[in-house]
CSV table of C-alpha atoms in Angstrom, one decimal:
chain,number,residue,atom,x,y,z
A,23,UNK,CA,22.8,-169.0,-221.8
A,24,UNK,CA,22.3,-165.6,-223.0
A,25,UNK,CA,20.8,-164.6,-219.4
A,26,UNK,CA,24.1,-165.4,-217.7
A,27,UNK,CA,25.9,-163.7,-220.1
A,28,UNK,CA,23.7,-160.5,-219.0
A,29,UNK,CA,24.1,-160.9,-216.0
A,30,UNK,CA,26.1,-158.0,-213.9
A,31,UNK,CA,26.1,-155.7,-216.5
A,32,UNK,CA,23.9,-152.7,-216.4
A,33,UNK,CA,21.5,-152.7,-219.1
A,34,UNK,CA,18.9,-150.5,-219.6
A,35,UNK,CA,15.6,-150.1,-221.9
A,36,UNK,CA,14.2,-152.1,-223.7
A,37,UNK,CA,15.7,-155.5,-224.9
A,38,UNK,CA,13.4,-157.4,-227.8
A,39,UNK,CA,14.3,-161.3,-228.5
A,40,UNK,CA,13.5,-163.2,-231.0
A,41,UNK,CA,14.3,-163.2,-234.6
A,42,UNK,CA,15.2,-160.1,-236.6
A,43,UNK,CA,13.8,-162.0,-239.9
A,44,UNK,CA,10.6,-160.7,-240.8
A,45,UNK,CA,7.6,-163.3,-241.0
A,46,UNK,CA,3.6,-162.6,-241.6
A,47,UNK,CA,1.3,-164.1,-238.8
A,48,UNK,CA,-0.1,-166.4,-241.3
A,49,UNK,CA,3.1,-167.6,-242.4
A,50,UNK,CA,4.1,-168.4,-238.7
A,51,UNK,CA,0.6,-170.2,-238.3
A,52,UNK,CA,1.2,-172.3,-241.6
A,53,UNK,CA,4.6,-173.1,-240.8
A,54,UNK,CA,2.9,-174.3,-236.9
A,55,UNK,CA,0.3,-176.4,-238.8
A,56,UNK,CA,2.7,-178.2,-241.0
A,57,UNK,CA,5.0,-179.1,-238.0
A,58,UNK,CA,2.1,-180.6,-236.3
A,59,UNK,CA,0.9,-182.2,-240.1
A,60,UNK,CA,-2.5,-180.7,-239.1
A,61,UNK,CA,-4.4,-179.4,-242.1
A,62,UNK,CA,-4.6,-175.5,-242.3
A,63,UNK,CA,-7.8,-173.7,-243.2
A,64,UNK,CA,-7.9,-170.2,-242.2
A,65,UNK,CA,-10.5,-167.8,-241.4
A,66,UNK,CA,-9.3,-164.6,-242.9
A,67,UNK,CA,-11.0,-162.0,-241.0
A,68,UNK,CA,-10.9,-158.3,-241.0
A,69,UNK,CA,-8.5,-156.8,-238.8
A,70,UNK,CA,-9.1,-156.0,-235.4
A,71,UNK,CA,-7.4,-152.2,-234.3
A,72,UNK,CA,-3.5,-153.1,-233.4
A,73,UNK,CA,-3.7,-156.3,-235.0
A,74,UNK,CA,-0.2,-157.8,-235.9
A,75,UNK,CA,0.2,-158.5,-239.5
A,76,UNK,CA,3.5,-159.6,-239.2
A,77,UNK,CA,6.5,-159.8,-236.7
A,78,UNK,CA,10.1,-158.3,-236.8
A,79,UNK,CA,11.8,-157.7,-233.7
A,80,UNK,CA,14.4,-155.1,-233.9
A,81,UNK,CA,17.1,-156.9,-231.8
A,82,UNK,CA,20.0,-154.2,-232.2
A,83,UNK,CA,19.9,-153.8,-228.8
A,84,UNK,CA,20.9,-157.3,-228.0
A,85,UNK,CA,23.2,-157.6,-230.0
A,86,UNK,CA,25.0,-154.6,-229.0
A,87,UNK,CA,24.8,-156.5,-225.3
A,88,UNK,CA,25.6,-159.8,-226.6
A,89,UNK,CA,28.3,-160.0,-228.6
A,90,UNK,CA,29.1,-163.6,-231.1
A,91,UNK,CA,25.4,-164.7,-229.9
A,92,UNK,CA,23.8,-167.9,-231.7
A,93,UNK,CA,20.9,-167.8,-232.6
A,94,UNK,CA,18.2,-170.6,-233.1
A,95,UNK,CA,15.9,-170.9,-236.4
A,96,UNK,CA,12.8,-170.1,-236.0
A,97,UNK,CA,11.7,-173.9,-237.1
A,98,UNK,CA,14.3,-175.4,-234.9
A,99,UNK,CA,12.7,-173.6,-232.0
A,100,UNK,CA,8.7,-174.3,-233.3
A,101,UNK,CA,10.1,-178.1,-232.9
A,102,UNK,CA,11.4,-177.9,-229.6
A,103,UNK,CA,8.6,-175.7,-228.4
A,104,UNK,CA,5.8,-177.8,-229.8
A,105,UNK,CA,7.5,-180.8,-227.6
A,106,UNK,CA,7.5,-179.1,-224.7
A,107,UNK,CA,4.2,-178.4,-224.8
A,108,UNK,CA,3.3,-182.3,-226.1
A,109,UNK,CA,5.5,-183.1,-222.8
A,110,UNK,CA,3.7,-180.7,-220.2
A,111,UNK,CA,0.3,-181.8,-221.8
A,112,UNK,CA,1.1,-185.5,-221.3
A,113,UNK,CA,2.8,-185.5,-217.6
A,114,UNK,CA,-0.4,-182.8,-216.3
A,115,UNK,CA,-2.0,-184.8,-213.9
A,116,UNK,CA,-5.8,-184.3,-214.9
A,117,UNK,CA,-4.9,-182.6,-217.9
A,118,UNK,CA,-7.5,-182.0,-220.5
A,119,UNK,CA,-5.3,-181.4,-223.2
A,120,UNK,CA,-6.3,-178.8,-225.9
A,121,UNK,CA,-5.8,-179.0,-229.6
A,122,UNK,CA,-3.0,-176.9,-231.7
């Protein structure tokens, strides 16, 4: 939706999506467990050099492009991601599917 809207005008830079609600890695992880009811047990290791802690996307931008835009929650789109995913897994001809 939002591409077609974008399309024809002249936009320049750089234009971040995603959610402008601040969430830790971990918390994103739990949150990806608990969708798929899969136990979580992290290893907490030191961070690596550029590691993410968290994510926050500043999405000004877009929304100066996109005006009256919807959104979709974060665990709105986990769900509809995570099926996708179970549905390219399942119609991969050979597919060895891999855990989440």
């Amino acid at each position: 939706m939002g591409n077609k809207r974008i399309s024809g005008k002249k936009i320049s830079g750089v234009v971040n999506l995603g959610s402008d609600k601040e969430i830790s890695i971990l918390e994103l992880a739990k949150m990806i467990h608990h969708l798929e009811k899969k136990s979580f047990n992290p290893a907490i290791l030191p961070a690596r050099p550029n590691d993410h802690a968290r994510r926050q996307p500043d999405i000004s931008h877009l929304k100066s492009i996109l005006t009256n835009i919807y959104f979709t929650d974060l665990k709105t789109g986990l769900e509809k991601l995570l099926l996708y995913y179970k549905f390219i897994r399942s119609s991969a001809p050979n597919s060895n599917p891999t855990q989440i």
